[in-house]
Amino acid sequence: MHMVFENPTIREILDRYKQIWALRHASALMDWDVQTYMPPQGIEHRSIAIAQLSLLSQKFITDPSFIALVEKAEGAELNDYERGVVRVLKREIKYNTKIPPKLLEEITVTTQEATVAWREAREKSNFSLFRPRLEKIIELSRQVAEKLGYEKHPYNALLDLYEEGFTVADADAIFSKLVPSLRSIINRQKMPPHSPLEDVKYERGPAEAMINDILRTMGYDFNRFRVDVSPHPFTIGLGPRDVRITVRYEGIDFKRVLFSAIHEGGHALYELQLDESLAMTPIFDGASMGIHESQSRFWENIVGRSKPFVEAMYPIMKKHLGFLNAYSPSDLYIYFNTVKPSLIRVDADEVTYNMHIAVRYELEKLMLTGEIKVSDLPELWNRKMEEYLGIHPSNDAEGVLQDIHWSQGSIGYFPTYTLGNLVAAMVGHFAGKLLDEVAELKFDGLKAWLREKIHRYGATYDPKTLLKKSFGESYNPDYLINYLSRKYL
Ligand code: MG
């Protein structure tokens, strides 16, 4: 039997948690099906089923006898894993007991309507169609912050939902260092803004074969892992032996599908390398959104866009995509690493990307405190884009309306993207010589090291504690600045 959980109260908690896990397991799979294979009209009844399962698991989480067990365990002498279980469950209990059901329902209804309104607003490039919904979402987010409680800044309560323990003070310190450094790198770097390969078309079949070949070469075991297609690429971990990613074949500019496969593959590897003895427990999960994103960005950027990786994978790419015969490995390297300040975040290169997040972070923070009005947002957005990237959106669709996040009520989520990039660069720094093995298409050493430093613990530790334990410090922007300077200057 597993020796990880010895305390009898913890064992009782985990026994009861299995029901919650099973409900979530089912709804995760149902959600994956929505994004991949469900016929479109199935959505109406599927949404009801998912909502009902979520109500059920909420009922189990907030059951007074379950809460009493968690409180009892808190007073006992526990090992790190057991303490992790208590910590994660207490966060869930807090959210589900402090936010009244009526507010939760209002959020669900508002965000569903807002997402529909946002789609129309973006299509028509008309912010006023979305404005009243966003005002409501900001108001509800404020209420959530008040109910959860916070120190110093209401935004801290929301940041903590996505990145435990991360605060406005942390974010301000990071962005105040990152933004001027990035501006200087953007101005001085010499990578071309375009590559002819961006306009080359490809067939889905050969591209799919290439991606499978590359993922197999990187060691993904297709008995525990699979790749499907969905409109927006994502990763889902259903357990230690069932992790799935999705990609999207657009038929042009193959680096988009290649790097989203490597990106999602990084998320998947985290899930695949969680310690199996934590399965079906609350800590069988990533440490945070930022730490999870660091694993995808590490493989996508630090490894995938590096010269050794590009050179070593070149024969595999060429084998499947015949048009690459006309291009050298260094053409490919340039194609994968062009730099250009652009309007759309999801298309941004690794040099300009965090400027997009800085814009959103500043605006979210000011909206939440009411220092700026939602009605002024489009103009402020355009001004910030000008200030940070020197470019100006010509309409709201390519400006303030481009991202779905706000319509879904995800206020406080954007900064985790930058944390992902910061931590990816930290990981790259501390991986040191292990990165050299990539040139020989050897990934086992790197993967074992990642498992040891990050993956195996799941959510045993909060993200700052995990980073300090594994690397001796928490989110430090210097590594990213150094990495980008070395690569691009
Ligand atoms: Mg990601």
XYZ file of C-alpha atoms and ligand atoms in Angstrom:
490
model
C 0.000 0.000 0.000
C 1.106 3.544 -0.495
C 2.914 5.086 2.433
C 2.323 8.631 1.286
C -0.846 9.083 3.326
C -0.604 7.527 6.778
C -2.680 9.752 9.012
C -6.053 8.035 9.640
C -8.056 11.272 9.321
C -6.367 12.040 6.000
C -7.147 8.519 4.827
C -10.795 9.035 5.746
C -10.816 12.372 3.890
C -9.284 10.806 0.782
C -11.767 7.960 0.913
C -14.628 10.442 0.823
C -12.844 12.624 -1.719
C -12.990 9.748 -4.198
C -16.634 10.608 -4.884
C -15.736 14.210 -5.656
C -12.855 13.023 -7.815
C -15.156 10.700 -9.755
C -17.651 13.485 -10.429
C -14.871 15.768 -11.643
C -13.326 12.979 -13.682
C -16.676 12.519 -15.441
C -17.247 16.216 -16.102
C -13.681 16.716 -17.335
C -14.196 13.930 -19.860
C -17.571 15.393 -20.839
C -15.961 18.763 -21.355
C -13.196 17.231 -23.484
C -15.926 15.624 -25.599
C -17.652 19.029 -26.007
C -14.442 20.459 -27.481
C -13.642 17.501 -29.719
C -16.303 15.058 -30.901
C -19.755 16.067 -29.625
C -22.205 17.060 -32.375
C -22.861 20.814 -31.890
C -26.477 20.494 -30.818
C -25.525 18.206 -27.966
C -24.404 21.266 -26.030
C -27.787 22.106 -24.481
C -28.225 18.925 -22.489
C -24.509 18.449 -21.950
C -24.301 21.853 -20.217
C -27.072 20.833 -17.842
C -25.339 17.557 -17.037
C -22.021 19.292 -16.351
C -23.701 21.935 -14.168
C -25.488 19.236 -12.159
C -22.257 17.308 -11.567
C -20.566 20.483 -10.431
C -23.406 21.174 -7.961
C -23.041 17.650 -6.614
C -19.310 17.948 -6.032
C -19.880 21.333 -4.395
C -22.362 19.644 -2.077
C -19.777 17.033 -1.072
C -17.070 19.670 -0.551
C -19.267 21.832 1.695
C -20.826 18.959 3.638
C -20.400 19.923 7.322
C -19.068 16.475 8.235
C -16.459 16.699 5.464
C -15.426 20.184 6.591
C -15.182 18.906 10.178
C -12.834 16.124 9.030
C -10.573 18.597 7.221
C -10.484 20.821 10.311
C -9.667 17.827 12.478
C -6.795 16.842 10.179
C -5.427 20.359 10.275
C -4.634 20.003 13.979
C -2.824 16.672 13.548
C 0.836 16.012 12.892
C 1.099 15.575 9.133
C 3.713 14.958 6.456
C 4.123 17.333 3.490
C 1.698 15.442 1.244
C -0.948 15.294 3.949
C -0.527 18.992 4.666
C -0.908 19.619 0.934
C -4.236 17.778 0.934
C -5.499 19.935 3.813
C -4.231 23.149 2.204
C -5.889 22.484 -1.166
C -9.166 21.354 0.381
C -9.280 24.378 2.691
C -8.965 26.654 -0.333
C -11.857 24.876 -2.019
C -13.976 24.939 1.105
C -13.251 28.626 1.563
C -14.329 29.502 -1.973
C -17.460 27.387 -1.837
C -18.592 28.547 1.592
C -17.693 32.241 1.385
C -19.284 32.879 -1.995
C -23.059 32.603 -1.537
C -24.810 30.238 -4.001
C -26.808 33.192 -5.302
C -23.633 35.066 -6.259
C -22.150 31.926 -7.834
C -25.287 31.516 -9.917
C -25.253 35.178 -10.927
C -21.651 34.775 -12.069
C -22.528 31.689 -14.115
C -25.484 33.363 -15.829
C -23.659 36.667 -16.394
C -20.565 35.058 -17.881
C -22.602 32.789 -20.154
C -24.474 35.804 -21.527
C -21.306 37.875 -21.630
C -19.496 35.262 -23.716
C -22.276 35.378 -26.307
C -22.282 39.203 -26.238
C -18.484 39.267 -26.517
C -18.548 37.082 -29.649
C -21.006 39.414 -31.330
C -19.152 42.517 -30.162
C -15.884 41.156 -31.516
C -17.462 40.159 -34.829
C -18.907 43.649 -35.250
C -15.887 45.257 -33.626
C -18.259 47.190 -31.386
C -17.220 47.483 -27.734
C -20.520 49.037 -26.653
C -22.251 45.667 -27.207
C -19.973 44.128 -24.581
C -19.546 47.091 -22.239
C -22.601 46.583 -19.945
C -21.698 42.895 -19.484
C -18.129 43.707 -18.588
C -19.312 46.344 -16.117
C -21.431 43.664 -14.467
C -18.520 41.196 -14.433
C -16.238 43.751 -12.791
C -18.908 44.467 -10.198
C -19.345 40.736 -9.471
C -15.561 40.282 -9.276
C -15.442 43.041 -6.689
C -18.085 41.222 -4.680
C -16.104 37.996 -4.903
C -12.998 39.801 -3.622
C -14.975 41.255 -0.706
C -16.477 37.888 0.217
C -13.143 36.083 0.061
C -11.354 38.852 1.932
C -7.938 40.258 1.169
C -5.051 42.302 2.471
C -4.131 45.639 0.905
C -5.687 45.251 -2.558
C -8.961 43.605 -3.744
C -7.108 42.244 -6.798
C -5.051 40.076 -4.416
C -8.133 37.966 -3.693
C -8.607 37.275 -7.417
C -4.934 36.694 -8.247
C -4.838 34.106 -5.476
C -7.608 32.097 -7.158
C -5.286 31.342 -10.085
C -1.872 31.611 -8.458
C -1.932 30.846 -4.756
C -0.137 33.483 -2.721
C 0.628 35.746 -5.675
C -0.048 39.432 -4.964
C -0.214 42.868 -6.548
C 3.080 43.662 -4.812
C 4.703 40.632 -6.512
C 3.228 41.534 -9.899
C 4.197 45.214 -9.626
C 7.763 44.237 -8.763
C 7.926 41.869 -11.737
C 6.409 44.163 -14.359
C 8.325 47.249 -13.231
C 11.529 45.346 -13.951
C 10.352 43.400 -16.977
C 8.717 46.161 -19.018
C 11.736 48.489 -19.433
C 14.049 45.511 -20.101
C 11.703 44.114 -22.731
C 11.337 47.515 -24.352
C 15.097 47.737 -24.672
C 15.389 44.198 -26.100
C 12.565 44.830 -28.591
C 14.283 48.007 -29.797
C 17.737 46.469 -30.116
C 17.075 42.936 -31.350
C 17.822 41.993 -34.973
C 15.511 39.065 -35.823
C 13.523 39.582 -39.039
C 9.789 40.330 -38.613
C 8.751 37.845 -41.324
C 9.735 34.564 -42.931
C 8.505 33.308 -46.338
C 7.513 30.035 -44.611
C 4.614 31.872 -42.941
C 2.776 31.851 -46.273
C 3.450 28.226 -47.201
C 0.404 25.934 -47.185
C 0.446 22.379 -45.870
C -1.825 19.312 -45.938
C -3.215 18.057 -42.656
C -2.151 14.411 -43.174
C 1.617 14.961 -43.440
C 1.528 17.642 -40.703
C -0.241 15.237 -38.380
C 2.314 12.523 -39.123
C 5.123 15.019 -38.417
C 3.645 16.027 -35.065
C 3.146 12.437 -33.956
C 6.681 11.624 -35.066
C 8.140 14.559 -33.118
C 6.121 13.794 -29.980
C 7.187 10.122 -30.156
C 10.799 11.207 -30.557
C 10.374 13.351 -27.444
C 9.274 10.204 -25.631
C 5.503 10.568 -25.380
C 3.961 7.160 -24.831
C 0.811 6.885 -26.917
C -0.539 4.198 -24.594
C -1.053 6.935 -21.985
C -1.382 9.979 -24.220
C -3.300 11.048 -27.291
C -3.686 13.965 -29.681
C -7.032 15.149 -31.067
C -8.306 18.221 -32.874
C -10.321 21.135 -31.413
C -10.892 24.810 -32.293
C -8.653 25.946 -29.385
C -5.728 23.730 -28.375
C -5.792 22.516 -24.765
C -4.574 19.746 -22.466
C -6.580 17.579 -20.142
C -5.220 15.177 -17.544
C -7.749 12.522 -16.628
C -5.280 10.542 -14.577
C -1.656 9.409 -14.592
C -2.273 7.143 -17.566
C -4.748 9.163 -19.598
C -3.543 12.597 -20.682
C -4.796 14.217 -23.883
C -3.913 17.257 -25.909
C -5.597 18.898 -28.860
C -4.232 20.916 -31.763
C -5.711 22.809 -34.701
C -4.619 22.416 -38.331
C -5.023 25.709 -40.162
C -3.420 24.560 -43.426
C -0.917 27.421 -43.546
C 2.093 28.569 -41.464
C 2.893 25.145 -39.945
C 4.843 26.529 -36.981
C 1.517 27.427 -35.380
C 0.358 23.845 -35.107
C 3.871 22.554 -34.372
C 4.427 24.851 -31.405
C 0.954 24.445 -30.022
C 1.573 20.666 -30.029
C 4.889 21.128 -28.199
C 3.265 23.640 -25.825
C 0.364 21.354 -24.926
C 2.849 18.478 -24.790
C 4.632 20.377 -21.999
C 1.389 20.658 -20.046
C 0.776 16.967 -20.712
C 4.215 15.905 -19.496
C 3.516 17.615 -16.149
C 0.309 15.596 -15.790
C 2.025 12.385 -16.933
C 4.839 12.795 -14.414
C 2.739 13.579 -11.343
C 3.481 10.946 -8.722
C 1.047 8.120 -9.274
C 0.576 7.592 -5.547
C -1.185 10.975 -5.464
C -3.799 9.870 -8.018
C -7.451 10.533 -7.170
C -6.477 12.973 -4.397
C -6.858 16.777 -4.292
C -3.110 17.241 -4.842
C -2.982 15.264 -8.089
C -2.847 18.537 -9.965
C -0.406 21.233 -11.019
C 0.912 23.559 -8.297
C -0.729 26.571 -9.975
C -1.694 28.015 -13.350
C 1.671 29.781 -13.591
C 3.691 26.670 -12.798
C 1.636 24.659 -15.288
C 2.189 27.294 -17.971
C 5.922 27.284 -17.184
C 6.086 23.645 -18.253
C 4.404 24.323 -21.589
C 6.464 27.449 -22.278
C 9.688 25.678 -21.328
C 9.178 23.004 -23.990
C 7.706 25.394 -26.528
C 10.242 28.222 -26.286
C 13.352 27.274 -24.345
C 13.613 23.820 -25.928
C 11.431 23.889 -29.069
C 12.636 27.196 -30.512
C 16.307 26.567 -29.673
C 18.937 25.976 -32.358
C 19.893 22.461 -31.172
C 16.255 21.331 -31.187
C 15.517 22.841 -34.595
C 18.649 21.329 -36.123
C 18.041 17.905 -34.595
C 14.363 17.790 -35.588
C 14.958 19.195 -39.080
C 15.272 15.754 -40.787
C 11.978 14.623 -39.206
C 10.200 17.785 -40.313
C 11.614 17.521 -43.818
C 10.610 13.863 -44.086
C 6.936 14.801 -43.681
C 6.796 18.288 -45.172
C 8.443 18.039 -48.603
C 8.454 21.809 -49.147
C 11.102 22.122 -46.419
C 13.677 20.703 -48.863
C 13.986 24.251 -50.178
C 14.904 25.576 -46.725
C 17.913 25.089 -44.439
C 17.841 24.494 -40.668
C 18.847 28.120 -40.179
C 15.907 29.277 -42.343
C 13.722 27.223 -40.022
C 15.325 28.723 -36.925
C 14.569 32.215 -38.205
C 11.020 31.205 -39.157
C 10.438 29.919 -35.610
C 11.942 33.021 -33.998
C 10.779 36.061 -35.978
C 10.092 39.106 -33.784
C 7.506 41.749 -34.484
C 5.380 43.904 -32.163
C 1.858 42.814 -33.084
C -1.677 43.547 -32.005
C -2.848 40.044 -31.121
C -1.534 38.429 -27.938
C -1.917 34.805 -29.004
C 0.225 35.448 -32.095
C 2.964 37.286 -30.203
C 6.580 36.051 -30.234
C 8.413 35.338 -26.982
C 10.080 38.774 -26.912
C 6.939 40.907 -27.188
C 4.486 38.520 -25.497
C 4.756 39.787 -21.930
C 4.043 43.356 -22.997
C 0.548 42.180 -23.907
C 0.137 40.793 -20.407
C 1.447 43.985 -18.808
C -1.298 45.937 -20.616
C -4.020 43.610 -19.359
C -2.629 43.473 -15.830
C -2.605 47.239 -15.423
C -6.084 47.662 -16.846
C -7.617 44.863 -14.757
C -6.163 46.250 -11.570
C -7.491 49.759 -12.248
C -10.930 48.520 -13.360
C -11.330 46.523 -10.191
C -10.700 49.483 -7.904
C -12.832 51.749 -10.088
C -9.857 53.996 -10.856
C -10.792 53.654 -14.505
C -14.233 53.219 -16.032
C -15.099 50.296 -18.286
C -16.429 52.798 -20.838
C -12.923 54.310 -21.138
C -11.326 50.917 -21.711
C -10.968 50.903 -25.540
C -9.153 54.213 -25.524
C -6.914 53.263 -22.592
C -6.155 49.941 -24.253
C -5.022 51.635 -27.454
C -2.918 54.118 -25.512
C -1.176 51.302 -23.595
C -0.477 49.322 -26.787
C 1.102 52.435 -28.220
C 3.137 52.977 -25.061
C 4.335 49.365 -24.704
C 4.595 48.110 -28.259
C 4.492 51.228 -30.397
C 1.499 50.032 -32.383
C -2.106 51.125 -32.550
C -5.167 48.894 -33.051
C -7.366 50.167 -35.861
C -10.513 48.753 -34.251
C -11.775 47.149 -31.016
C -11.757 43.620 -32.470
C -7.970 43.715 -32.766
C -7.774 45.764 -29.560
C -9.716 45.465 -26.348
C -12.125 42.771 -27.639
C -9.559 40.196 -28.771
C -9.495 37.895 -25.717
C -12.334 35.735 -24.394
C -11.072 35.793 -20.755
C -12.965 38.808 -19.396
C -16.261 37.555 -20.795
C -15.692 34.352 -18.841
C -15.116 36.326 -15.654
C -11.434 35.377 -15.492
C -10.154 38.558 -13.849
C -6.710 37.850 -12.381
C -5.816 35.060 -14.795
C -3.665 36.912 -17.364
C -0.635 37.471 -15.076
C -0.145 33.693 -14.809
C 0.941 33.694 -18.471
C 3.856 35.950 -17.598
C 4.645 33.844 -14.534
C 4.761 30.855 -16.869
C 7.361 32.611 -18.995
C 9.399 33.717 -15.967
C 9.464 30.249 -14.462
C 10.182 28.604 -17.841
C 13.344 30.714 -18.043
C 14.257 29.803 -14.441
C 13.807 26.126 -15.303
C 15.964 26.601 -18.398
C 18.698 28.220 -16.320
C 18.779 25.522 -13.662
C 18.493 22.692 -16.203
C 21.946 23.820 -17.392
C 23.859 21.081 -19.204
C 20.818 18.821 -19.466
C 19.628 21.098 -22.267
C 22.679 20.107 -24.331
C 21.299 16.566 -24.712
C 18.492 17.978 -26.865
C 21.009 18.211 -29.729
C 21.147 14.389 -29.752
C 17.382 14.085 -29.381
C 17.846 12.767 -25.857
C 15.133 13.927 -23.502
C 15.179 11.395 -20.674
C 17.600 13.293 -18.452
C 15.692 16.532 -18.769
C 12.384 14.816 -18.133
C 13.657 12.973 -15.060
C 15.030 16.249 -13.701
C 11.707 18.042 -14.281
C 9.905 15.202 -12.551
C 12.190 15.498 -9.555
C 12.135 19.311 -9.316
C 8.489 20.017 -10.130
C 6.197 17.358 -11.544
C 6.143 14.608 -8.947
C 4.847 16.816 -6.137
C 1.645 17.889 -7.860
C -0.015 20.486 -5.637
C 1.724 19.276 -2.453
C 3.329 22.721 -2.107
C 1.980 26.135 -3.020
C 3.840 27.588 -6.024
C 6.181 29.931 -4.128
C 7.165 27.186 -1.687
C 7.784 24.752 -4.550
C 9.996 27.241 -6.397
C 11.996 28.043 -3.258
C 12.397 24.364 -2.462
C 13.519 23.431 -5.979
C 15.406 26.528 -7.132
C 16.078 28.549 -3.983
C 13.940 31.546 -4.987
C 10.449 32.365 -6.228
C 9.310 34.290 -9.356
C 12.386 36.164 -10.534
C 12.204 38.076 -13.844
C 16.018 38.247 -14.230
C 16.234 34.770 -15.754
C 13.777 35.660 -18.501
C 15.513 38.965 -19.204
C 18.896 37.197 -19.373
C 17.569 34.412 -21.578
C 15.969 36.825 -24.057
C 19.031 39.107 -24.074
C 21.367 36.176 -24.785
C 19.160 34.813 -27.523
C 18.115 37.995 -29.294
C 20.882 40.564 -28.703
Mg -0.869 26.844 -21.919
